[in-house]
Amino acid sequence: MSEFAVTPLNAEELDGLDELDLDQMDAQALCLLLERVKATYPVVEGREPQDPDSEEYLLWQEDLETLDDYIDELTERLQ
């Protein structure tokens, strides 16, 4: 069994999640995407802006919510 590192999504991939057609992806692709989304979560979480009243903070929260939504969606599709 070979081990491979799952790379987190970059900012462009994160922004493009909503454009993906999950219905066209097979189980292997969905599984890989799920692993990448899970790997991205702590990266994004670690970039929490200092000012909770800033626009930057709202965008950060949106990114976390998007990741949460995709973790749920992908997990459901794979069950």
Coordinates of C-alpha atoms in Angstrom, one line a residue:
M1 CA 0.0 0.0 0.0
S2 CA 1.5 3.3 -1.0
E3 CA 1.3 6.4 1.1
F4 CA 0.8 9.8 -0.5
A5 CA 0.5 13.2 0.9
V6 CA -2.8 14.9 0.4
T7 CA -2.3 18.6 -0.4
P8 CA -4.7 21.2 0.9
L9 CA -6.7 23.2 -1.6
N10 CA -5.1 26.4 -2.6
A11 CA -7.0 29.7 -2.6
E12 CA -8.1 29.4 -6.2
E13 CA -9.3 25.9 -5.8
L14 CA -11.2 26.8 -2.6
D15 CA -12.9 29.7 -4.5
G16 CA -13.8 27.3 -7.3
L17 CA -15.4 24.5 -5.2
D18 CA -18.9 25.7 -6.1
E19 CA -18.1 25.3 -9.8
L20 CA -17.3 21.6 -9.5
D21 CA -19.9 19.2 -10.9
L22 CA -19.9 16.6 -8.1
D23 CA -22.4 14.4 -10.1
Q24 CA -19.8 13.8 -12.8
M25 CA -17.1 12.7 -10.3
D26 CA -16.6 9.0 -9.5
A27 CA -16.1 7.7 -5.9
Q28 CA -12.4 7.8 -6.1
A29 CA -12.4 11.5 -7.2
L30 CA -14.9 12.4 -4.5
C31 CA -12.8 10.6 -1.9
L32 CA -9.7 12.5 -2.9
L33 CA -11.6 15.8 -2.9
L34 CA -12.9 15.0 0.6
E35 CA -9.4 14.3 1.8
R36 CA -8.2 17.6 0.3
V37 CA -11.1 19.6 1.8
K38 CA -10.4 18.0 5.2
A39 CA -6.7 18.9 4.9
T40 CA -7.6 22.5 4.0
Y41 CA -9.8 23.1 7.0
P42 CA -7.0 23.4 9.6
V43 CA -5.0 25.6 7.2
V44 CA -7.8 28.0 6.8
E45 CA -8.7 27.8 10.5
G46 CA -5.2 28.8 11.4
R47 CA -5.5 32.0 9.4
E48 CA -8.2 33.5 11.7
P49 CA -8.1 37.3 11.4
Q50 CA -7.5 39.2 14.6
D51 CA -10.5 41.6 14.2
P52 CA -13.8 39.8 14.3
D53 CA -15.6 42.9 13.0
S54 CA -13.5 43.1 9.8
E55 CA -14.5 42.1 6.3
E56 CA -11.6 39.8 6.3
Y57 CA -13.1 37.9 9.2
L58 CA -16.4 37.5 7.5
L59 CA -14.6 36.1 4.4
W60 CA -12.7 33.7 6.6
Q61 CA -15.9 32.5 8.2
E62 CA -17.4 32.0 4.8
D63 CA -14.5 29.8 3.8
L64 CA -14.8 27.7 6.9
E65 CA -18.6 27.3 6.3
T66 CA -17.9 26.3 2.7
L67 CA -15.4 23.7 3.8
D68 CA -17.9 22.4 6.4
D69 CA -20.6 22.1 3.8
Y70 CA -18.4 20.2 1.4
I71 CA -17.2 17.8 4.1
D72 CA -20.9 17.1 4.8
E73 CA -21.9 16.8 1.1
L74 CA -19.0 14.6 0.1
T75 CA -19.3 12.4 3.1
E76 CA -23.0 11.9 2.3
R77 CA -22.3 11.1 -1.4
L78 CA -19.7 8.5 -0.4
Q79 CA -22.0 6.6 2.0

